[in-house]
Coordinates of C-alpha atoms in Angstrom, one line a residue:
X46 CA 87.9 4.7 -101.8
X47 CA 89.5 3.8 -98.1
X48 CA 91.7 6.3 -97.9
X49 CA 89.0 9.4 -98.9
X50 CA 86.5 7.1 -95.8
X51 CA 88.9 8.4 -93.8
X52 CA 89.6 11.4 -94.4
X53 CA 86.0 12.2 -94.9
X54 CA 85.9 10.5 -91.1
X55 CA 88.2 11.9 -90.0
X56 CA 86.7 16.0 -90.7
X57 CA 83.2 14.4 -88.9
X58 CA 85.3 13.7 -85.6
X59 CA 87.5 17.0 -86.2
X60 CA 84.6 18.9 -86.3
X61 CA 82.1 17.3 -83.4
X62 CA 85.4 17.5 -81.1
X63 CA 85.7 21.6 -82.7
X64 CA 81.5 22.1 -81.1
X65 CA 82.5 19.7 -77.9
X66 CA 81.5 22.5 -74.9
X67 CA 83.7 21.1 -71.3
X68 CA 81.7 19.2 -68.8
X69 CA 83.8 20.5 -66.3
X70 CA 83.0 25.1 -66.6
X71 CA 80.8 26.3 -69.3
X72 CA 80.2 30.7 -68.1
X73 CA 77.3 31.5 -70.0
X74 CA 74.5 30.8 -67.7
X75 CA 72.2 29.9 -70.5
X76 CA 70.3 33.5 -70.3
X77 CA 71.6 36.5 -71.2
X78 CA 74.4 36.4 -67.9
X79 CA 77.4 34.6 -67.4
X80 CA 79.3 34.3 -64.1
X81 CA 83.0 34.1 -63.5
X82 CA 84.9 33.2 -64.0
X83 CA 85.0 33.1 -68.0
X84 CA 88.2 30.4 -68.6
X85 CA 88.4 28.7 -65.3
X86 CA 92.2 27.4 -66.4
X87 CA 95.3 28.9 -65.7
X88 CA 95.5 31.4 -68.9
X89 CA 97.6 34.3 -66.8
X90 CA 98.9 37.9 -66.9
X91 CA 95.9 37.6 -70.1
X92 CA 96.2 40.7 -72.5
X93 CA 93.2 41.0 -74.7
X94 CA 92.0 43.5 -77.9
X95 CA 88.9 44.0 -80.3
X96 CA 89.5 43.3 -83.8
X97 CA 85.9 44.4 -85.8
X98 CA 83.9 42.2 -84.1
X99 CA 86.7 39.4 -82.6
X100 CA 88.0 39.3 -79.5
X101 CA 91.4 37.7 -78.9
X102 CA 93.3 36.9 -75.8
X103 CA 96.8 35.7 -75.1
X104 CA 98.5 34.9 -72.0
X105 CA 101.8 34.1 -70.0
X106 CA 103.1 30.7 -71.3
X107 CA 106.7 30.5 -69.4
X108 CA 109.0 26.8 -70.2
X109 CA 105.2 25.6 -71.7
X110 CA 105.9 24.5 -75.8
X111 CA 103.6 25.3 -77.2
X112 CA 103.5 28.6 -75.7
X113 CA 101.8 32.2 -76.2
X114 CA 97.7 30.7 -76.7
X115 CA 95.2 32.8 -78.5
X116 CA 91.9 31.8 -77.7
X117 CA 89.3 34.2 -79.9
X118 CA 86.1 35.1 -78.5
X119 CA 82.5 36.7 -80.2
X120 CA 80.9 37.8 -76.6
X121 CA 84.1 38.1 -73.7
X122 CA 82.7 35.5 -72.2
X123 CA 82.7 31.7 -75.2
X124 CA 86.5 31.3 -75.3
X125 CA 88.6 29.1 -77.4
X126 CA 91.6 28.2 -77.9
X127 CA 92.7 28.2 -81.7
X128 CA 96.8 28.6 -81.7
X129 CA 99.9 29.6 -80.2
X130 CA 102.3 32.2 -82.3
X131 CA 105.3 30.2 -80.6
X132 CA 105.8 26.9 -81.4
X133 CA 109.7 26.8 -80.1
X134 CA 111.0 28.7 -77.7
X135 CA 114.0 31.2 -78.1
X136 CA 116.8 30.3 -77.7
X137 CA 116.1 26.6 -78.9
X138 CA 119.1 25.1 -76.4
X139 CA 118.5 26.6 -73.6
X140 CA 114.8 25.2 -73.4
X141 CA 115.8 22.0 -74.6
X142 CA 115.6 21.7 -71.0
X143 CA 112.9 22.4 -68.4
X144 CA 113.2 26.1 -67.6
X145 CA 110.5 25.8 -64.5
X146 CA 109.7 29.8 -64.6
X147 CA 111.5 30.5 -67.6
X148 CA 110.1 31.7 -70.9
X149 CA 107.0 34.1 -71.9
X150 CA 106.0 36.2 -68.5
X151 CA 103.2 39.0 -69.4
X152 CA 102.2 38.9 -73.3
X153 CA 101.0 41.9 -74.8
X154 CA 98.9 41.7 -78.2
X155 CA 98.0 44.7 -80.2
X156 CA 96.9 45.4 -83.8
X157 CA 98.3 48.4 -86.2
X158 CA 98.2 48.8 -90.1
X159 CA 97.1 45.6 -90.3
X160 CA 99.5 42.9 -88.3
X161 CA 99.1 41.4 -85.2
X162 CA 102.1 42.1 -83.1
X163 CA 103.0 39.9 -79.7
X164 CA 105.4 41.2 -77.2
X165 CA 106.3 39.0 -74.6
X166 CA 109.1 39.9 -72.1
X167 CA 111.5 36.7 -71.3
X168 CA 113.1 37.3 -68.1
X169 CA 116.7 36.2 -68.2
X170 CA 117.3 37.3 -72.1
X171 CA 115.0 40.1 -73.0
X172 CA 112.0 41.6 -74.8
X173 CA 111.7 40.0 -77.9
X174 CA 108.4 40.5 -81.6
X175 CA 106.3 38.4 -83.4
X176 CA 104.2 39.2 -85.3
X177 CA 101.0 38.5 -88.3
X178 CA 99.1 39.4 -90.6
X179 CA 96.4 36.8 -90.2
X180 CA 95.8 35.7 -86.6
X181 CA 95.8 31.9 -87.2
X182 CA 99.8 32.5 -88.5
X183 CA 102.4 31.9 -89.7
X184 CA 103.7 34.1 -87.0
X185 CA 107.5 35.2 -87.7
X186 CA 109.9 34.1 -85.4
X187 CA 110.9 35.8 -82.7
X188 CA 113.0 38.7 -82.8
X189 CA 114.9 40.2 -79.9
X190 CA 112.9 44.2 -79.3
X191 CA 116.1 45.1 -76.8
X192 CA 118.4 42.2 -74.7
X193 CA 119.3 42.5 -71.2
X194 CA 118.1 40.3 -67.9
X195 CA 114.8 41.7 -65.7
X196 CA 113.3 43.6 -68.8
X197 CA 109.6 42.2 -68.1
X198 CA 106.2 42.9 -69.2
X199 CA 106.2 44.9 -72.1
X200 CA 103.9 47.1 -74.1
X201 CA 103.3 49.0 -76.8
X202 CA 101.5 52.0 -77.8
X203 CA 101.6 54.0 -81.6
X204 CA 100.8 57.6 -80.8
X205 CA 98.9 60.0 -83.0
X206 CA 101.9 61.3 -84.1
X207 CA 103.2 58.5 -85.2
X208 CA 106.1 57.8 -82.8
X209 CA 106.2 54.5 -80.8
X210 CA 106.9 54.3 -77.4
X211 CA 107.0 50.8 -74.7
X212 CA 106.1 50.7 -71.6
X213 CA 107.5 47.8 -69.1
X214 CA 108.1 46.6 -65.8
X215 CA 111.7 45.0 -64.0
X216 CA 111.7 41.7 -62.2
X217 CA 113.4 41.9 -59.0
X218 CA 114.5 38.5 -58.9
X219 CA 117.5 39.2 -62.4
X220 CA 117.2 42.7 -62.1
X221 CA 117.6 43.8 -58.3
X222 CA 114.9 46.0 -58.9
X223 CA 110.8 46.4 -58.9
X224 CA 108.0 48.0 -58.9
X225 CA 108.9 50.7 -62.0
X226 CA 107.6 51.3 -64.8
X227 CA 110.1 52.9 -67.6
X228 CA 108.6 54.4 -71.1
X229 CA 111.0 53.9 -73.6
X230 CA 110.7 55.6 -77.5
X231 CA 111.5 52.8 -80.4
X232 CA 111.6 52.7 -83.5
X233 CA 108.5 53.2 -86.4
X234 CA 108.7 50.1 -86.6
X235 CA 107.7 49.2 -83.3
X236 CA 110.3 46.2 -83.8
X237 CA 113.0 47.9 -81.5
X238 CA 113.9 50.5 -78.7
X239 CA 115.7 53.6 -79.0
X240 CA 115.3 56.1 -76.3
X241 CA 117.0 55.6 -72.4
X242 CA 113.7 54.7 -69.9
X243 CA 112.5 57.0 -68.4
X244 CA 110.9 56.7 -64.9
X245 CA 107.5 57.1 -64.6
X246 CA 106.4 55.9 -62.0
X247 CA 108.1 54.5 -58.7
X248 CA 104.9 52.3 -56.8
X249 CA 107.8 50.7 -54.2
X250 CA 105.9 53.0 -51.4
X251 CA 102.5 52.6 -52.4
X252 CA 102.5 50.1 -54.8
X253 CA 104.4 47.5 -54.7
X254 CA 104.6 44.8 -56.9
X255 CA 103.7 47.4 -59.9
X256 CA 104.4 44.8 -63.1
X257 CA 102.3 43.6 -65.7
X258 CA 101.5 47.4 -67.2
X259 CA 98.6 47.7 -70.4
X260 CA 99.4 51.4 -72.6
X261 CA 96.6 53.1 -73.5
X262 CA 95.1 56.3 -75.1
X263 CA 92.1 57.7 -74.5
X264 CA 90.5 61.9 -74.3
X265 CA 94.0 63.2 -74.0
X266 CA 94.9 61.1 -71.0
X267 CA 97.9 58.6 -71.6
X268 CA 96.8 55.5 -69.2
X269 CA 99.0 53.0 -68.1
X270 CA 97.3 50.0 -66.1
X271 CA 99.2 47.8 -64.2
X272 CA 98.9 45.3 -61.3
X273 CA 100.0 46.2 -57.6
X274 CA 100.8 44.9 -54.0
X275 CA 101.1 41.2 -55.0
X276 CA 100.5 38.2 -57.6
X277 CA 97.7 36.6 -54.9
X278 CA 97.3 39.9 -53.0
X279 CA 97.4 43.1 -55.0
X280 CA 94.9 45.6 -56.5
X281 CA 94.4 47.0 -60.0
X282 CA 96.4 50.5 -60.5
X283 CA 96.0 52.9 -63.1
X284 CA 98.4 55.3 -63.8
X285 CA 96.9 59.0 -65.9
X286 CA 98.9 62.2 -67.9
X287 CA 98.2 64.3 -70.0
X288 CA 102.4 64.3 -70.9
X289 CA 103.6 60.0 -72.6
X290 CA 107.0 60.8 -70.0
X291 CA 104.1 62.4 -66.7
X292 CA 104.4 63.1 -64.7
X293 CA 101.0 60.4 -63.9
X294 CA 98.8 60.4 -61.2
X295 CA 97.1 57.5 -59.9
X296 CA 94.9 55.5 -58.6
X297 CA 93.1 52.2 -57.4
X298 CA 90.2 51.4 -59.6
X299 CA 89.5 47.5 -57.9
X300 CA 90.4 46.0 -55.0
X301 CA 89.1 42.4 -53.4
X302 CA 86.3 44.3 -51.4
X303 CA 84.0 42.8 -49.8
X304 CA 84.2 39.5 -52.3
X305 CA 86.0 36.3 -52.8
X306 CA 88.2 36.9 -55.9
X307 CA 91.7 37.4 -54.1
X308 CA 93.6 39.9 -56.2
X309 CA 91.8 40.9 -58.6
X310 CA 94.2 43.1 -61.4
X311 CA 96.7 42.5 -64.0
X312 CA 95.1 42.2 -67.6
X313 CA 92.6 44.3 -70.9
X314 CA 90.5 46.8 -70.9
X315 CA 88.5 46.1 -74.4
X316 CA 85.3 48.4 -75.9
X317 CA 82.0 46.3 -77.5
X318 CA 81.1 47.1 -80.6
X319 CA 78.0 48.7 -79.3
X320 CA 80.5 51.0 -76.8
X321 CA 80.6 48.9 -74.1
X322 CA 83.6 49.0 -71.7
X323 CA 85.2 45.4 -70.1
X324 CA 88.0 44.3 -68.1
X325 CA 89.0 41.0 -68.1
X326 CA 91.5 41.0 -65.6
X327 CA 93.1 37.0 -63.7
X328 CA 92.8 35.4 -60.1
X329 CA 95.3 33.4 -58.5
X330 CA 94.2 30.4 -57.3
X331 CA 97.4 28.2 -56.5
X332 CA 97.2 24.8 -57.6
X333 CA 94.6 26.1 -60.5
X334 CA 96.4 28.7 -61.2
X335 CA 95.7 32.3 -61.8
X336 CA 92.3 31.3 -64.4
X337 CA 90.5 34.8 -65.6
X338 CA 87.5 36.3 -63.9
X339 CA 85.4 39.7 -66.5
X340 CA 84.2 43.2 -65.3
X341 CA 82.2 45.7 -65.9
X342 CA 84.0 48.6 -66.7
X343 CA 82.5 52.5 -66.1
X344 CA 84.4 56.2 -67.0
X345 CA 83.6 58.8 -64.1
X346 CA 85.8 62.4 -64.2
X347 CA 87.7 60.7 -66.8
X348 CA 88.6 57.2 -64.8
X349 CA 88.3 53.9 -65.0
X350 CA 85.5 52.2 -62.8
X351 CA 85.9 48.5 -63.0
X352 CA 83.5 46.0 -61.0
X353 CA 80.3 47.5 -58.7
X354 CA 81.2 50.5 -57.1
X355 CA 78.9 49.9 -53.8
X356 CA 80.3 52.6 -52.1
X357 CA 80.5 55.1 -55.1
X358 CA 84.4 56.1 -54.0
X359 CA 85.6 55.2 -57.5
X360 CA 87.2 51.6 -57.1
X361 CA 85.4 48.7 -57.8
X362 CA 85.1 45.1 -56.3
X363 CA 84.9 42.4 -59.0
X364 CA 81.3 40.4 -59.6
X365 CA 80.9 36.9 -59.7
X366 CA 78.0 37.2 -62.3
X367 CA 76.9 39.6 -64.7
X368 CA 74.4 40.0 -67.6
X369 CA 76.6 39.6 -71.0
X370 CA 78.0 42.2 -72.9
X371 CA 76.1 43.4 -75.6
X372 CA 78.2 42.5 -78.8
X373 CA 75.4 42.8 -80.8
X374 CA 75.2 39.5 -81.0
X375 CA 73.6 36.6 -79.2
X376 CA 76.5 33.4 -79.7
X377 CA 76.6 29.9 -79.0
X378 CA 78.5 28.4 -76.2
X379 CA 82.2 28.0 -76.6
X380 CA 84.4 26.8 -73.9
X381 CA 88.7 25.5 -74.4
X382 CA 89.5 21.7 -75.3
X383 CA 90.0 19.9 -72.6
X384 CA 88.8 16.2 -73.4
X385 CA 90.5 14.6 -76.6
X386 CA 89.5 11.8 -78.6
X387 CA 92.5 11.9 -80.5
X388 CA 90.9 11.6 -83.6
X389 CA 92.9 14.3 -85.4
X390 CA 96.0 14.6 -87.3
X391 CA 96.9 17.2 -85.5
X392 CA 97.4 17.3 -81.0
X393 CA 94.8 19.5 -79.6
X394 CA 95.9 22.8 -78.5
X395 CA 94.8 22.6 -74.6
X396 CA 98.0 20.0 -74.4
X397 CA 101.1 21.2 -73.8
X398 CA 105.1 20.3 -73.3
X399 CA 107.8 21.0 -70.1
X400 CA 110.3 22.3 -72.8
X401 CA 111.0 22.5 -77.1
X402 CA 109.9 19.2 -77.8
X403 CA 112.1 16.3 -79.7
X404 CA 108.9 14.8 -82.7
X405 CA 108.6 11.7 -81.7
X406 CA 107.7 11.9 -78.1
X407 CA 104.0 12.0 -79.4
X408 CA 102.5 11.5 -82.7
X409 CA 99.1 11.5 -83.6
X410 CA 97.5 8.5 -85.9
X411 CA 95.0 8.3 -88.4
X412 CA 93.4 5.3 -86.2
X413 CA 91.7 7.8 -83.9
X414 CA 94.7 7.3 -81.1
X415 CA 97.9 9.3 -80.4
X416 CA 101.0 7.1 -80.0
X417 CA 103.9 8.0 -76.9
X418 CA 107.1 6.7 -77.1
X419 CA 109.3 6.3 -74.1
X420 CA 111.8 8.8 -73.9
X421 CA 115.3 8.2 -72.3
X422 CA 115.7 9.2 -68.5
X423 CA 118.6 11.7 -67.7
X424 CA 121.1 10.6 -65.0
X425 CA 120.6 13.8 -64.2
X426 CA 116.7 14.0 -63.8
X427 CA 115.5 13.0 -60.0
X428 CA 112.1 13.3 -60.5
X429 CA 108.8 13.5 -62.9
X430 CA 109.7 17.6 -62.3
X431 CA 112.6 17.7 -64.2
X432 CA 111.0 15.4 -67.6
X433 CA 110.8 17.8 -70.7
X434 CA 108.9 15.0 -72.1
X435 CA 105.4 15.8 -70.4
X436 CA 102.3 16.2 -72.0
X437 CA 100.0 18.2 -69.8
X438 CA 97.4 20.2 -69.9
X439 CA 95.7 22.7 -67.6
X440 CA 93.0 22.2 -64.7
X441 CA 89.7 23.1 -65.6
X442 CA 87.5 24.2 -63.0
X443 CA 87.8 23.3 -59.2
X444 CA 86.4 20.0 -59.3
X445 CA 86.4 17.4 -61.7
X446 CA 87.2 13.7 -62.5
X447 CA 90.6 12.4 -65.5
X448 CA 90.2 9.7 -67.1
X449 CA 92.0 8.1 -69.9
X450 CA 92.4 4.6 -71.8
X451 CA 96.3 3.5 -73.1
X452 CA 96.7 0.5 -74.3
X453 CA 100.8 -0.1 -72.5
X454 CA 103.1 -2.2 -75.5
X455 CA 106.7 -1.6 -73.7
X456 CA 109.4 -3.7 -75.2
X457 CA 112.1 -2.9 -71.5
X458 CA 112.4 -3.6 -68.7
X459 CA 111.5 -0.4 -67.1
X460 CA 109.5 2.1 -69.5
X461 CA 107.4 3.4 -67.8
X462 CA 103.8 4.7 -68.6
X463 CA 102.1 7.4 -66.3
X464 CA 99.2 10.0 -66.0
X465 CA 100.5 12.5 -63.4
X466 CA 99.1 16.3 -61.3
X467 CA 102.3 18.0 -61.3
X468 CA 104.3 20.7 -59.0
X469 CA 105.7 20.9 -56.6
X470 CA 104.1 18.7 -55.3
X471 CA 103.5 15.8 -57.0
X472 CA 101.6 12.0 -57.7
X473 CA 101.7 9.6 -60.2
X474 CA 99.1 6.7 -61.4
X475 CA 101.6 4.7 -63.9
X476 CA 102.5 1.5 -65.8
X477 CA 105.4 -0.3 -65.6
X478 CA 107.0 -3.1 -67.6
X479 CA 109.1 -5.5 -64.7
X480 CA 110.6 -8.8 -66.0
X481 CA 107.3 -10.9 -64.9
X482 CA 104.9 -8.5 -66.6
X483 CA 103.2 -4.8 -66.7
X484 CA 102.1 -3.7 -63.4
X485 CA 100.4 -0.4 -61.8
X486 CA 102.6 2.1 -59.6
X487 CA 101.9 4.9 -57.8
X488 CA 104.8 8.0 -57.3
X489 CA 103.9 11.2 -55.1
X490 CA 106.9 13.5 -54.7
X491 CA 106.9 16.2 -51.8
X492 CA 108.8 19.5 -52.4
X493 CA 110.3 18.2 -55.6
X494 CA 110.6 21.9 -56.9
X495 CA 113.7 21.4 -54.0
X496 CA 115.3 18.8 -55.9
X497 CA 113.3 15.9 -53.3
X498 CA 113.3 12.1 -54.8
X499 CA 110.1 10.7 -55.5
X500 CA 108.5 7.5 -53.2
X501 CA 107.4 4.9 -55.5
X502 CA 104.4 1.9 -54.0
X503 CA 104.2 -1.3 -56.1
X504 CA 101.3 -2.6 -56.6
X505 CA 99.1 -5.4 -58.4
X506 CA 100.4 -7.1 -61.7
X507 CA 98.2 -6.3 -64.7
X508 CA 96.0 -9.0 -67.3
X509 CA 95.8 -6.6 -69.9
X510 CA 97.5 -3.8 -71.8
X511 CA 94.3 -1.4 -71.8
X512 CA 94.5 -0.2 -68.3
X513 CA 92.5 2.8 -67.4
X514 CA 94.3 5.0 -65.6
X515 CA 92.2 8.3 -63.4
X516 CA 92.6 10.9 -60.9
X517 CA 89.7 12.4 -59.1
X518 CA 90.3 16.1 -57.9
X519 CA 88.4 18.2 -55.4
X520 CA 87.6 21.2 -54.3
X521 CA 90.7 22.2 -52.5
X522 CA 93.2 20.6 -55.1
X523 CA 93.3 17.4 -53.9
X524 CA 93.6 14.5 -56.0
X525 CA 92.4 10.5 -55.7
X526 CA 93.8 8.6 -58.0
X527 CA 92.8 4.7 -59.0
X528 CA 92.6 2.3 -61.7
X529 CA 91.1 -0.6 -64.4
X530 CA 91.7 -3.2 -66.9
X531 CA 87.7 -3.2 -68.0
X532 CA 87.3 1.1 -67.2
X533 CA 84.4 0.2 -65.1
X534 CA 85.3 -0.8 -62.3
X535 CA 88.3 1.1 -60.6
X536 CA 90.8 0.6 -57.9
X537 CA 92.1 3.6 -55.3
X538 CA 96.1 3.7 -55.7
X539 CA 98.6 5.9 -53.2
X540 CA 97.9 8.5 -50.6
X541 CA 95.4 11.5 -51.8
X542 CA 97.5 14.4 -53.0
X543 CA 96.8 17.5 -52.3
X544 CA 98.3 19.3 -55.3
X545 CA 100.0 22.8 -55.5
X546 CA 101.9 24.8 -57.8
X547 CA 104.2 24.9 -60.4
X548 CA 106.8 27.7 -60.4
X549 CA 104.6 30.3 -61.3
X550 CA 101.5 28.0 -62.8
X551 CA 99.0 25.7 -61.7
X552 CA 99.2 21.9 -61.5
X553 CA 98.8 20.3 -64.3
X554 CA 97.3 17.1 -65.3
X555 CA 99.9 15.0 -67.7
X556 CA 100.9 11.8 -69.7
X557 CA 105.0 11.0 -69.7
X558 CA 106.5 7.7 -71.8
X559 CA 110.0 6.8 -70.1
X560 CA 112.6 4.3 -69.8
X561 CA 116.1 3.9 -68.2
X562 CA 117.7 2.1 -71.2
X563 CA 119.5 3.3 -74.6
X564 CA 117.4 1.1 -77.7
X565 CA 116.9 2.1 -81.4
X566 CA 113.6 0.7 -81.1
X567 CA 112.0 2.2 -78.0
X568 CA 108.7 1.1 -76.7
X569 CA 104.9 2.3 -77.7
X570 CA 101.6 3.8 -75.7
X571 CA 98.7 4.3 -77.4
X572 CA 96.4 7.3 -76.2
X573 CA 92.8 6.1 -77.1
X574 CA 91.6 9.2 -75.5
X575 CA 91.2 11.7 -72.4
X576 CA 87.6 12.4 -71.0
X577 CA 87.0 14.9 -68.6
X578 CA 84.1 15.2 -66.4
X579 CA 81.8 16.9 -63.7

């Protein structure tokens, strides 16, 4: 009876958690309009499709695991994170260590012959494919469509004659060439490239840093939508041709214009059930990462116009508020999860590790908390920048307060549980066990990505094992750290941190638990909850 009651209560908690709306950012204005960004978190390099009445979006995830996040929406405005296509990242040994900036770059998602296809590039190993008959999985183990260094941002196209093609770009950091787009033929299964690359567009003169191509066909034209001009400063380019191998015409269809939305580009064209066209793209907001915007889209002389075209020259600029897409119905507000009460038997989907995890780093429990065990810090690791066992999530807004409650149960001197804002510069408020008890501590590091060591400032001795750790992020990504023993009276600690992005990713909010000694009986930390508020 007790077991049944526990399961019943757990189901209620899971259902309640699934319905929670973020307190930090909601894009749906509730009056038939929405504000951008529709996802105010670092879901970079988005691609999206519609299948029936459902929209699905994927994004890059780099070295973070689980990877290849999958988001779902009914109206293109209200998005929910529903899963990941990549539970562990191959090659498994390589990604057992932190590989900043490596891993999953810009993916593409397509639905063909009643199957979902996700193509993704790893710039160091090649282009992969994973498939599933159901969006919730199971997803197949990734297979290499083509091995090679510097092959990035693939997108397939199934043509009407049954042939299958792939377009992709090149990473200058690995291949020594960049700003070009190629087209290759694949086998009918879409699992291997079988043709040599044909260079269909070279953007080095007019469109430097051309990358992220997306392949479409409409009204007899082949279209390649591609960002150019740089991650934070570029524009949205569209190429078109009557022949898949070109030659392709070019046109800039959206740029920043008179707006504050820098570099509005790289994303997905989707069409609603009612025939409306919309475009999802990112904006690079530095420490906050690359957030997702939604723009209205129309066609003029078989060229897309994205955003609002104020001077009617065929080139749009982003809108910040717009009427919601017409999808035939009205749906309730939904947001990507951020807060977590840890009442579910599975770890919340918003959490990711810095590397392929080991199962004992953290475990959900039926008692409403997350159990974390201390992990031996390798001698080669000079700072938290390279901790694989940071359980992190994306920042959910420009300004917010994040608080976690933890029961600290160490067994060994030097065990340290911390709440970190991780990026190239980072800071963390921590609890550390010393000979005579537990102490609060503050650590910070400038230029962690360049191998610099952190500095530590010890605070007072703690009297309670239940401690509240808090980060308040102000606009401009300025972070203030504090702690409390009663959950009401918070004491500031350490200097303010101006958060910095990591390598191709925004700053992360993370929890970690480390130790300095080898043992067969590590200490524990029970995380009761993690809450984000405005």
